[in-house]
Short mmCIF file of C-alpha atoms in Angstrom, two decimals:
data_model
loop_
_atom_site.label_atom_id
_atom_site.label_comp_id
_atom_site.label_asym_id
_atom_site.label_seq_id
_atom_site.Cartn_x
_atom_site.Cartn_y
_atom_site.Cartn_z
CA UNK A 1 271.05 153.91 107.74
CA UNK A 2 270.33 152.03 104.82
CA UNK A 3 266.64 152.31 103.80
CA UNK A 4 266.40 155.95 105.38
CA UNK A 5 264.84 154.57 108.57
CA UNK A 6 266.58 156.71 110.44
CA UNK A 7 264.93 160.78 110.33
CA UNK A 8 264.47 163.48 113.21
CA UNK A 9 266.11 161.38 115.70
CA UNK A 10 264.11 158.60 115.45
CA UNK A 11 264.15 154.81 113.71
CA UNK A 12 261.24 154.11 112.02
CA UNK A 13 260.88 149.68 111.61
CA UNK A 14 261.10 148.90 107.78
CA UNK A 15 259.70 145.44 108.58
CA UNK A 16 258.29 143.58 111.68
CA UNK A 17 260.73 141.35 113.77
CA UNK A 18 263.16 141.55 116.32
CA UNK A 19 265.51 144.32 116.49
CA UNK A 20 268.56 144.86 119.14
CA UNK A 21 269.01 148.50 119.66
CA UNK A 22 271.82 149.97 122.02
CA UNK A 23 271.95 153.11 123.30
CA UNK A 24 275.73 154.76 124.56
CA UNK A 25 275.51 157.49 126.43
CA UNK A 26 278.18 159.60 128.68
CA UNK A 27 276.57 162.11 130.62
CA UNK A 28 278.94 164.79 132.51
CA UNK A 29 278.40 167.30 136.04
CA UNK A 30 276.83 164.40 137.48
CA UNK A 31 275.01 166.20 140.08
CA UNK A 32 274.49 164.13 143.60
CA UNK A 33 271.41 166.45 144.55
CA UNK A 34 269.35 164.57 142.01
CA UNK A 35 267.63 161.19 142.74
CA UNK A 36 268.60 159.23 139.81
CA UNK A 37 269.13 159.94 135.96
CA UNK A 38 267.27 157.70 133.93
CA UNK A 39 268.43 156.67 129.89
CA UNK A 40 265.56 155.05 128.13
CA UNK A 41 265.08 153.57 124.39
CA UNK A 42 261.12 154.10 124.31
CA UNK A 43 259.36 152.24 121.18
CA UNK A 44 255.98 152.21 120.28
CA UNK A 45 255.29 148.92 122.39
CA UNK A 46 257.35 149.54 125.10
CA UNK A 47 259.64 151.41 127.24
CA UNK A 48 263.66 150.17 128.17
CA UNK A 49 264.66 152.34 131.37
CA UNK A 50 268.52 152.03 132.75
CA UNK A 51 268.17 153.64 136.49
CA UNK A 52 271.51 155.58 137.39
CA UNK A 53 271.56 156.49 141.66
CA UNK A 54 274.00 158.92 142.70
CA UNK A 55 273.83 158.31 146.14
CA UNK A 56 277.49 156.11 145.78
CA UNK A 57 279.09 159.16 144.97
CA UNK A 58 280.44 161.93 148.38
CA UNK A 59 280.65 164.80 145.64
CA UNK A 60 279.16 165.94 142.22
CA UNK A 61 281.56 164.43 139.39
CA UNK A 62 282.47 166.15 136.90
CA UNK A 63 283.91 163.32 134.26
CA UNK A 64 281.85 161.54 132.01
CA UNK A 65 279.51 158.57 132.97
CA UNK A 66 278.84 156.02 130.28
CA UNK A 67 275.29 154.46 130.14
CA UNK A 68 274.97 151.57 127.72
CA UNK A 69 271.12 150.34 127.15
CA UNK A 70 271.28 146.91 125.27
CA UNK A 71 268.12 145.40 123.99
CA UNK A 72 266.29 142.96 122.13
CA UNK A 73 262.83 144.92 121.03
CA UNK A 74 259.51 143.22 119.32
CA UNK A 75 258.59 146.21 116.52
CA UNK A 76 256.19 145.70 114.05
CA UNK A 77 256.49 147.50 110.56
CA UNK A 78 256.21 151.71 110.91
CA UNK A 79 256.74 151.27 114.57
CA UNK A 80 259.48 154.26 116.49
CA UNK A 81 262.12 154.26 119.37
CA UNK A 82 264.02 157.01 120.45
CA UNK A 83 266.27 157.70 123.23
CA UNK A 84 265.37 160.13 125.96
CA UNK A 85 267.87 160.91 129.13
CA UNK A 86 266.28 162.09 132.19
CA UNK A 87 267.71 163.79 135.32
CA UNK A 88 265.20 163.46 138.58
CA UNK A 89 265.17 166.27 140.82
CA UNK A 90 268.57 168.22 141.99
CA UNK A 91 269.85 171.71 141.58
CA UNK A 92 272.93 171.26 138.71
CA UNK A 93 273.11 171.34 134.90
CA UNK A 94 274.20 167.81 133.71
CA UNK A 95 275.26 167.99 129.85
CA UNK A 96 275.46 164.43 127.39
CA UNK A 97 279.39 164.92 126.00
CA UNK A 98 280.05 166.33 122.74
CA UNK A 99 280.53 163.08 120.35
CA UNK A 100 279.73 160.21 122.73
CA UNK A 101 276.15 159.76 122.40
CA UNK A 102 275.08 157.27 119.95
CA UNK A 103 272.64 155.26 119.12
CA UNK A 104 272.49 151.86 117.14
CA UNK A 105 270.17 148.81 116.02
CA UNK A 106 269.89 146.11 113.54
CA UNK A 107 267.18 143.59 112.71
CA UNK A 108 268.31 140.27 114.66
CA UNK A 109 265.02 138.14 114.37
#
């Protein structure tokens, strides 16, 4: 974080362009009750969603699942993105792992 863009979990555009943000996530106690999990990078002009089904799986896992949202975002100076994770629906706790969460960008454009 060079110019302090970077403040209560969210990055704050020092300048308008293109930026590519990535988002890594591994999310654990994936529970097969729920209908999907959903990662998203939302921005003030838009919202990035990576869909995760469970209905693949016979049995709850209980390793970690990477999710890895890549993009190329249009932000204009003083606009935000964040990262949100969502599980939909079902009965167990899932938890994000302890150090494997991060989140990354750089002006490209």
């Amino acid at each position: 974080d060079q110019g302090s863009d970077f403040a209560s979990n969210t990055f704050t555009a020092p300048v308008t362009g293109r930026y590519f943000l990535s988002a890594v996530l591994s999310i654990t106690s994936i529970d097969t009750a729920s209908a999907s999990y959903q990662a998203k990078i939302i921005t003030s002009n838009r919202t990035y969603t990576f869909y995760f089904g469970t209905d693949q799986f016979a049995a709850d896992l209980t390793g970690g699942i990477p999710f890895s949202i890549p993009i190329l975002a249009d932000m204009d100076v003083n606009d935000t993105a964040y990262v949100t994770v969502l599980q939909v629906s079902g009965t167990a706790q899932s938890d994000l792992l302890n150090g494997r969460a991060f989140f990354s960008g750089y002006l490209a454009l």
